[in-house]
XYZ file of C-alpha atoms in Angstrom:
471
model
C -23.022 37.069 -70.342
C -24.565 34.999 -67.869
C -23.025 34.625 -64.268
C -23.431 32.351 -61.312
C -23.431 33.094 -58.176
C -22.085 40.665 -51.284
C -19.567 47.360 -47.236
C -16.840 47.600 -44.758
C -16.295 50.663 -42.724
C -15.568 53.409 -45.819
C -11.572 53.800 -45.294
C -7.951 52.091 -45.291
C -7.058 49.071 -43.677
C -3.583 47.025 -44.075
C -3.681 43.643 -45.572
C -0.951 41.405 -45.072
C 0.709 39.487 -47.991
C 3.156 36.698 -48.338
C 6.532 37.126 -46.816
C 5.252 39.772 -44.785
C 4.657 42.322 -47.630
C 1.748 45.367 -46.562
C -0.761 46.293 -49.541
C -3.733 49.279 -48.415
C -7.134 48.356 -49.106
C -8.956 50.952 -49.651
C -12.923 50.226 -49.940
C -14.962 51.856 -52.091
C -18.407 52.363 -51.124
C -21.705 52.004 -53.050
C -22.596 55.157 -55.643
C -18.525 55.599 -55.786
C -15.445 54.746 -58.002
C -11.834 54.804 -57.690
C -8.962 54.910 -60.119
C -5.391 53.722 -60.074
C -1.905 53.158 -61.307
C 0.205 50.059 -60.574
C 1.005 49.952 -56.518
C 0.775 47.748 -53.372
C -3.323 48.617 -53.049
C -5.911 46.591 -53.515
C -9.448 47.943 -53.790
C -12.473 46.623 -52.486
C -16.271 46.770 -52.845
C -18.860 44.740 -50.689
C -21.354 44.243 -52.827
C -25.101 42.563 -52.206
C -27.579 43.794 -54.903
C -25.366 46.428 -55.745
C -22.890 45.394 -58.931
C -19.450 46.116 -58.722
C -17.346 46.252 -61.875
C -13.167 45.919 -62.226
C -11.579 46.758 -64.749
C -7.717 47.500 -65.443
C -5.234 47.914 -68.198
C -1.881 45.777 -67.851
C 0.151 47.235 -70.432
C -0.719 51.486 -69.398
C -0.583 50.041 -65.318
C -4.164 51.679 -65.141
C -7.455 49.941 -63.225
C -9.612 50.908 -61.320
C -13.346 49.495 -59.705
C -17.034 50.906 -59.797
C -19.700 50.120 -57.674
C -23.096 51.165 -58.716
C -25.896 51.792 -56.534
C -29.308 50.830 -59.363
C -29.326 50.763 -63.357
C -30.248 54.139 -64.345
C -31.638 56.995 -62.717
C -35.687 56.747 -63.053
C -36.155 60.565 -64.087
C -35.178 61.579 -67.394
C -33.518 65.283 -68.433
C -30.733 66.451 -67.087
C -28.217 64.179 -65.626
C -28.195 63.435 -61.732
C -26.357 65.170 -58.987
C -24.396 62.020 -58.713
C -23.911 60.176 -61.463
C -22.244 56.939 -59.951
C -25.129 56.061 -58.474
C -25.893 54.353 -61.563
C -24.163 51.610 -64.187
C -25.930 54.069 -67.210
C -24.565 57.146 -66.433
C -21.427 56.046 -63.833
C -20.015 53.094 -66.321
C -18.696 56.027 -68.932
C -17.556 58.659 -66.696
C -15.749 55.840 -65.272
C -13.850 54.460 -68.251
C -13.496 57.760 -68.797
C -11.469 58.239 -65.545
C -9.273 55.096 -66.894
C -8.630 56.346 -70.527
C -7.464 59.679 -68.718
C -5.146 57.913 -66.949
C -3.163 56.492 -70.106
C -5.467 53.639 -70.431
C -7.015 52.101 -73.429
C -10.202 50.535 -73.486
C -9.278 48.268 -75.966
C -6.761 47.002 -74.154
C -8.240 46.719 -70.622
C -10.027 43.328 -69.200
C -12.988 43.269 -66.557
C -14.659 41.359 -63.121
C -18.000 42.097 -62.520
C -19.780 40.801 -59.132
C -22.819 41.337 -57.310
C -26.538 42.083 -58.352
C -27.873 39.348 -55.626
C -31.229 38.726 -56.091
C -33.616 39.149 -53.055
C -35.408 35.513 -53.600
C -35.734 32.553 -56.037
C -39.883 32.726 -55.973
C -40.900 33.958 -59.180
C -42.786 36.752 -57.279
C -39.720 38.431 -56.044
C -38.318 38.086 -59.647
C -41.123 40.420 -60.774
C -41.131 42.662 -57.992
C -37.789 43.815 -56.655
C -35.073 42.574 -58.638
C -33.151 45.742 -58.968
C -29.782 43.934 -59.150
C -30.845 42.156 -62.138
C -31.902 45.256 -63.632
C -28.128 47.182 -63.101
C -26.389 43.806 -63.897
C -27.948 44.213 -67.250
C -27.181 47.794 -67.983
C -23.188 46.688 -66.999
C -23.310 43.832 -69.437
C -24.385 45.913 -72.070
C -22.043 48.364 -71.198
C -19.040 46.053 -71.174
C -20.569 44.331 -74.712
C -20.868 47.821 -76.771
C -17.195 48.814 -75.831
C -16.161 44.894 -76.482
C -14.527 44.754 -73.080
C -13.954 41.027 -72.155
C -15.179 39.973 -68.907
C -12.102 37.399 -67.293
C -13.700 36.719 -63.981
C -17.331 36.931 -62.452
C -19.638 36.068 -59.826
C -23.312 37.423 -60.065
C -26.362 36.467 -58.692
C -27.320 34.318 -55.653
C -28.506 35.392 -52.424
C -25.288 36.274 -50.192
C -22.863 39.248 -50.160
C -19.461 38.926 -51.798
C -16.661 40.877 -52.004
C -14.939 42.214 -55.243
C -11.015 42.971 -55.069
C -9.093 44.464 -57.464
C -5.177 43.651 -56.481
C -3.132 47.179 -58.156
C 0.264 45.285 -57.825
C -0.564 42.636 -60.547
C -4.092 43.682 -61.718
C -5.479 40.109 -60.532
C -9.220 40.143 -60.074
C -10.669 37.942 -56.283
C -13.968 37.848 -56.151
C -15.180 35.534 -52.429
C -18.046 35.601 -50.294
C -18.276 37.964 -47.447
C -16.664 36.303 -44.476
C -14.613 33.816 -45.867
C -11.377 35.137 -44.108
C -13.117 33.764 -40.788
C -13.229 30.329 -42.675
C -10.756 27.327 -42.025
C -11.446 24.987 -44.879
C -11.268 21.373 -43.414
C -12.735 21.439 -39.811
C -15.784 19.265 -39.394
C -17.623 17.358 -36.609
C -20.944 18.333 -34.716
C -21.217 21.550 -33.234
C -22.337 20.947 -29.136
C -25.623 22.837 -28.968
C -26.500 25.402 -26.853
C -29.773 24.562 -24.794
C -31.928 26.779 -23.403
C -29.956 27.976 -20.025
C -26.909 28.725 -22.333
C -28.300 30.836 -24.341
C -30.190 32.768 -21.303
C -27.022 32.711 -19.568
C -25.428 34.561 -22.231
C -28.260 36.865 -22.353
C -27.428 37.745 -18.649
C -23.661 38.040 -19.218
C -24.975 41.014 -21.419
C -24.244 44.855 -20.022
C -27.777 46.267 -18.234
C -28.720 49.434 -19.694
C -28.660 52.921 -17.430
C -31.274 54.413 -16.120
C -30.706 57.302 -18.186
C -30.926 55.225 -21.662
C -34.694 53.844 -20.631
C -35.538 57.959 -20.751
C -33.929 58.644 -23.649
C -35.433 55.522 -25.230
C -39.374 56.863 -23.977
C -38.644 60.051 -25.036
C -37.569 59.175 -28.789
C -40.624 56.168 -28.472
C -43.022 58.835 -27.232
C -41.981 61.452 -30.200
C -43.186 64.208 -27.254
C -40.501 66.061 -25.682
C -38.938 69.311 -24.223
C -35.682 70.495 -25.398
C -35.070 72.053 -21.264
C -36.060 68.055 -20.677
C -33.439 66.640 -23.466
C -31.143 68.759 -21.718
C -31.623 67.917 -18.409
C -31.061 64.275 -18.869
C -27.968 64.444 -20.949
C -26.653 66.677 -18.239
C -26.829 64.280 -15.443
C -24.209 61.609 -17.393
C -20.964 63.281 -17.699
C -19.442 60.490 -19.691
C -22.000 60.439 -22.157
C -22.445 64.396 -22.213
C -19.368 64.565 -23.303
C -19.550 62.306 -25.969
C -22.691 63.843 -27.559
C -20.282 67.021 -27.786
C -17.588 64.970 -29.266
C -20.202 64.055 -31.855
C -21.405 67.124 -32.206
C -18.104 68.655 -33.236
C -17.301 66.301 -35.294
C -16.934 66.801 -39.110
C -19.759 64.984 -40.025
C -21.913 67.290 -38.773
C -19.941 70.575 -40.004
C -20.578 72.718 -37.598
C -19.047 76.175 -38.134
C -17.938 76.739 -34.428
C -17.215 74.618 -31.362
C -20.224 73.295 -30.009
C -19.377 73.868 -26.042
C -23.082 72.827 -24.361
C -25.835 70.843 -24.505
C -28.030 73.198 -25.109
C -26.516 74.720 -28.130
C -25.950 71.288 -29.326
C -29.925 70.811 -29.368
C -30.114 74.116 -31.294
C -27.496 73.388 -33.717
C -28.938 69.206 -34.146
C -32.465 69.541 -33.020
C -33.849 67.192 -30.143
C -34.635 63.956 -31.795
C -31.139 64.060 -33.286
C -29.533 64.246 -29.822
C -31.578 61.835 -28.370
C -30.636 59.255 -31.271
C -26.847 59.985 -30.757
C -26.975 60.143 -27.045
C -28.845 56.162 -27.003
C -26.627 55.518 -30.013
C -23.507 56.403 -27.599
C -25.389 53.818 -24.629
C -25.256 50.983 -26.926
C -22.331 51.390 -28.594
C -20.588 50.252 -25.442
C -22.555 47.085 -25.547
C -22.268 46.162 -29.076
C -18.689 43.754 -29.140
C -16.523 45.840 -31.514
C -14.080 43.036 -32.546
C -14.100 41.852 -35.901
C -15.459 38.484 -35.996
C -18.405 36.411 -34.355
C -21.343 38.323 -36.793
C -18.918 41.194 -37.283
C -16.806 41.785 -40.323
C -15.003 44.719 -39.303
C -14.048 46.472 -36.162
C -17.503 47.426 -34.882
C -19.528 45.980 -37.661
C -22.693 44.868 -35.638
C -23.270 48.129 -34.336
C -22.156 49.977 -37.380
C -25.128 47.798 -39.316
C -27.100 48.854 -36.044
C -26.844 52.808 -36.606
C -27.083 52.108 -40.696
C -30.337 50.424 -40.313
C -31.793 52.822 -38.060
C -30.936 56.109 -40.258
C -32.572 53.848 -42.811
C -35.507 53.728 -40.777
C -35.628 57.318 -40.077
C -34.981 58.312 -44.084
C -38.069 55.877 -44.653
C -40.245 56.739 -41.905
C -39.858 60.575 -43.537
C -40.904 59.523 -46.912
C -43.685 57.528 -45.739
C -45.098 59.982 -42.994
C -43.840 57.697 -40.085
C -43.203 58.685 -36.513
C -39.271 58.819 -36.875
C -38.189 58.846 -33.460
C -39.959 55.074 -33.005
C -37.714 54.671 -36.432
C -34.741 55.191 -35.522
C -34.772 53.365 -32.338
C -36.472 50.500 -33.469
C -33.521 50.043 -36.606
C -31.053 50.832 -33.984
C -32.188 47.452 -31.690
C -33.585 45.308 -34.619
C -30.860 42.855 -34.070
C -29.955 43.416 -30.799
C -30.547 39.542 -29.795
C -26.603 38.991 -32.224
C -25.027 40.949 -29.563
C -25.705 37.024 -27.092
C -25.155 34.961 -29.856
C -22.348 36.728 -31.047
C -20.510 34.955 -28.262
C -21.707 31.679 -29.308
C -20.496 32.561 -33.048
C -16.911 33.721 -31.374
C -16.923 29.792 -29.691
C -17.787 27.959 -32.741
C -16.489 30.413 -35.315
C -15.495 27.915 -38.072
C -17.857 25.831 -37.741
C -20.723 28.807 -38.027
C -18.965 30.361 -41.006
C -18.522 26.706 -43.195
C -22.439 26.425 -42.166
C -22.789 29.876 -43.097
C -20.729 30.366 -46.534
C -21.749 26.492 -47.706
C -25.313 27.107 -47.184
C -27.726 28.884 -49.424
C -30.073 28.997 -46.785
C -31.023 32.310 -44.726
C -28.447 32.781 -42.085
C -31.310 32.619 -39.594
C -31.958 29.070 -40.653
C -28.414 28.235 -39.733
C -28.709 29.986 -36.477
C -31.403 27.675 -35.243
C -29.835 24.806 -36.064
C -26.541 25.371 -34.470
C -27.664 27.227 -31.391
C -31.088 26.251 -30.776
C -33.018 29.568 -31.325
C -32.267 32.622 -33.974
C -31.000 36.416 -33.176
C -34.680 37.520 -33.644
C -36.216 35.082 -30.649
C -32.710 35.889 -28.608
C -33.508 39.180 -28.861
C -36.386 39.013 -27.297
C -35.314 37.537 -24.401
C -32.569 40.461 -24.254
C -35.749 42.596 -24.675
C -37.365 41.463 -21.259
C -33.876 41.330 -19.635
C -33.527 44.654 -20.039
C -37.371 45.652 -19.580
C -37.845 47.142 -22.914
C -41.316 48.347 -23.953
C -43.198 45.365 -25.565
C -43.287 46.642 -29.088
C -39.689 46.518 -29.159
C -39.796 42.875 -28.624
C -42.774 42.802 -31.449
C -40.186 44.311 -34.104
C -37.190 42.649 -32.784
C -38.714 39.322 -32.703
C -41.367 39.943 -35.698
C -39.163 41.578 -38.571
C -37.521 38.429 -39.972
C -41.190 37.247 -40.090
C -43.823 38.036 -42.858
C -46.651 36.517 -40.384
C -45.508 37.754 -36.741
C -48.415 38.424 -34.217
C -47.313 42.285 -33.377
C -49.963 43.104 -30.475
C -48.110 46.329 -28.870
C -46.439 47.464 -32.450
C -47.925 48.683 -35.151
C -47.295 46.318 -38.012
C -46.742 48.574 -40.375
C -43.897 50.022 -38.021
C -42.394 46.252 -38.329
C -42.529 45.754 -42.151
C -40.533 49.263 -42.409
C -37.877 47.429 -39.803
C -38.260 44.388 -42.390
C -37.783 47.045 -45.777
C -34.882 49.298 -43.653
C -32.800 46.106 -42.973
C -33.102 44.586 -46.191
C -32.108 47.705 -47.796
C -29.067 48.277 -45.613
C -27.700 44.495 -45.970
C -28.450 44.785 -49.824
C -26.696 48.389 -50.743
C -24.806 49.026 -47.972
C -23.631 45.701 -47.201
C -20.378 44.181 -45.614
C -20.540 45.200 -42.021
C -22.142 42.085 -40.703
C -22.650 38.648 -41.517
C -25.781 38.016 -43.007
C -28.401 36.325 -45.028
C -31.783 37.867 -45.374
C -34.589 35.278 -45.055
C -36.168 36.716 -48.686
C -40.075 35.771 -47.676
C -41.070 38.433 -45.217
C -39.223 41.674 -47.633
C -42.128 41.563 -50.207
C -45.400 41.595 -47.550
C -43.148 44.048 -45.755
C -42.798 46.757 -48.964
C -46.675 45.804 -49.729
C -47.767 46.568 -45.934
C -45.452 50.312 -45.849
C -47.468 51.033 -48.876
C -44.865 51.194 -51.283
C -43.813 49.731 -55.097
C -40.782 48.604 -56.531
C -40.239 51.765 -58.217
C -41.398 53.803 -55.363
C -38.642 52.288 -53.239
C -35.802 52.366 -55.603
C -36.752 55.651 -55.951
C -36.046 56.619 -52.013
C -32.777 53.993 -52.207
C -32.060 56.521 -55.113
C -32.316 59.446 -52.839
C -31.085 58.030 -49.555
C -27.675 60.291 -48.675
C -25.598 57.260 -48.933
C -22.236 59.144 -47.904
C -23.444 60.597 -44.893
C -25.120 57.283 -43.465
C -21.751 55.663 -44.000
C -20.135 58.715 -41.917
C -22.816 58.791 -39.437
C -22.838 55.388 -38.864
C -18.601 54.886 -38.539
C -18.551 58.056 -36.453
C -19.122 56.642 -33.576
């Protein structure tokens, strides 16, 4: 088998049929499965280098849909902790799952989508290509248990979405975004000059006084929890949200967290700080689907993603976390202006975008005179952010960026975190990852293929997705 040719929020959402029927689709995130008899769901995957497989038997009304994370876990013995991580040891338990449900597998058909490659340059095929690697493990899967594949779409650079419809077992496999599309519109797109695009950047919310601490303190990776607390304290609105947080179930704490201060015992400092800036931006973020967005808060849900990333990374790698976090959480900050732009010329953007093979960055430039990364550095000095946040905002799309005040090696992990969270835990945002910069990026954090899908193979996938949709 030989295909041509990428997450959402983790949840339920409504999707309307014809004549006004309702159908829940229900997403199932990377390193997961779910199983199902005939009904009005359909299940979805967002899949970028991860490979999502579909498969369903008509006659027992059984199907269901995999999504696996890499091939095959890289330590041998016993099996791992979570086996649907991987096509090798996820692909049986998995038919298993169907063949408990009545379901034969001689009987049942497949779709299979995803494993994007990172670039076409035959150095990235050597280096990184860990969807090629799972794509293979699924095809021989699917060959030694003579399961026909009916539909497919593998490969390529962008994100696509799998869907498996319950009601008739019909396989959809389309790119990510193509809801946003209106087939048919054409013309030239009025470009944006210069003063646009800085008069969006002013129509942008200013930052408090309060978040420029908060931001030195998790930059300067020095600071007092009496300090933390102090700070927190003097915004009531966002005090109060921190506790929210705090209380929440993603954190599972055992009793109600009723202060600051035995919030920063129960989470530790940095972790306040992060949520307490995360809670800042959030409000600035636009939480509409749409523009770059492809869910209800999908910008800033990549935002928070990348950043935890960063932090998970930055741990391995003996990184100053703090500087991490915060630099993942305003990597893209310059899509919050264009995003406006996008909202204006939304069909025209997404037929550029979904016709295109070329990086979505490419497409930026040419419809609205500059890219998110060089927007985002004018945001940067409209706000009066510290210069090496303009480095990696402006410099991690880039394999040669001058970085003066940032470390570079502090930019490549930006680069590695951002290409790992559009790849595996894709579907929040619009996107198309430039592939150039992601190999001198791995090279400069000191890292191999294997020694990154290792840490991708360790990352705690389910509680990123939680922290990241809490807010």
């Amino acid at each position: 088998m030989r295909f041509r040719t990428g997450s959402l929020r983790v949840g339920e959402s409504l999707l309307m049929l014809g004549k006004g029927k309702e159908v829940r689709s229900v997403i199932v995130p990377s390193g997961e499965m779910a199983v199902r008899s005939r009904g009005p769901e359909v299940l979805e995957a967002y899949l970028g280098t991860c490979v999502g497989v579909a498969l369903w038997d008509r006659e027992a009304g059984v199907g269901g849909l995999f999504h696996a994370l890499l091939a095959e876990p890289l330590s041998g013995g016993s099996p791992p902790a979570e086996p649907f991580r991987y096509a090798a040891t996820g692909l049986p338990l998995f038919l298993d799952a169907l063949e408990g449900k009545g379901a034969k597998a001689s009987r049942m058909e497949a779709a299979v989508a995803g494993g994007a490659i990172v670039g076409p340059s035959d150095d990235v095929q050597l280096d990184l290509q860990l969807g090629a690697r799972t794509l293979e493990r699924v095809e021989l899967f699917l060959r030694s248990t003579r399961i026909p594949v009916k539909v497919s779409e593998t490969g390529g650079t962008f994100t696509c979405c799998l869907r498996l419809h319950c009601l008739d077992w019909t396989p959809e496999i389309v790119p990510v975004g193509s809801h946003f599309f209106r087939p048919g519109i054409s013309g030239p797109i009025p470009k944006p000059d210069r003063t646009a695009v800085e008069s969006a950047v002013a129509q942008v919310k200013p930052i408090p006084q309060i978040a420029f601490k908060i931001l030195s303190l998790l930059r300067s990776e020095t600071y007092q929890m009496g300090e933390i607390s102090r700070e927190i304290r003097l915004d009531q609105v966002l005090a109060a949200k921190v506790l929210a947080l705090c209380n929440s179930p993603i954190y599972g704490a055992s009793e109600k967290i009723e202060s600051i201060d035995r919030a920063l015992v129960f989470l530790g400092e940095r972790r306040i700080l992060q949520l307490a800036l995360s809670v800042f931006l959030s409000a600035i973020f636009p939480s509409k689907p749409g523009g770059y967005s492809l869910c209800k808060g999908g910008l800033f849900q990549h935002a928070v993603t990348t950043a935890l990333v960063a932090e998970f990374l930055a741990r391995r790698l003996g990184m100053a976390q703090g500087r991490a976090y915060t630099y993942g959480l305003l990597h893209d900050i310059g899509k919050i202006v264009l995003d406006q732009l996008v909202t204006q010329h939304a069909p025209l953007f997404y037929r550029q975008a979904l016709q295109s093979t070329r990086p979505l960055k490419e497409i930026e430039k040419e419809l609205f005179g500059m890219d998110h990364s060089e927007t985002g550095v004018l945001l940067v000095r409209h706000w009066n952010l510290p210069m090496d946040v303009a480095d990696v905002v402006g410099g991690h799309h880039s394999s040669d960026a001058v970085v003066p005040e940032a470390a570079p090696e502090e930019v490549a992990l930006i680069t590695v975190a951002d290409f790992v969270t559009n790849r595996f835990l894709a579907g929040a945002q619009m996107e198309r990852l430039d592939p150039n910069p992601v190999i001198p990026a791995v090279r400069r954090c000191g890292l191999s293929a294997d020694r990154l899908e290792k840490m991708i193979a360790d990352m705690p996938l389910a509680l990123i997705r939680q922290q990241a949709a809490g807010f």
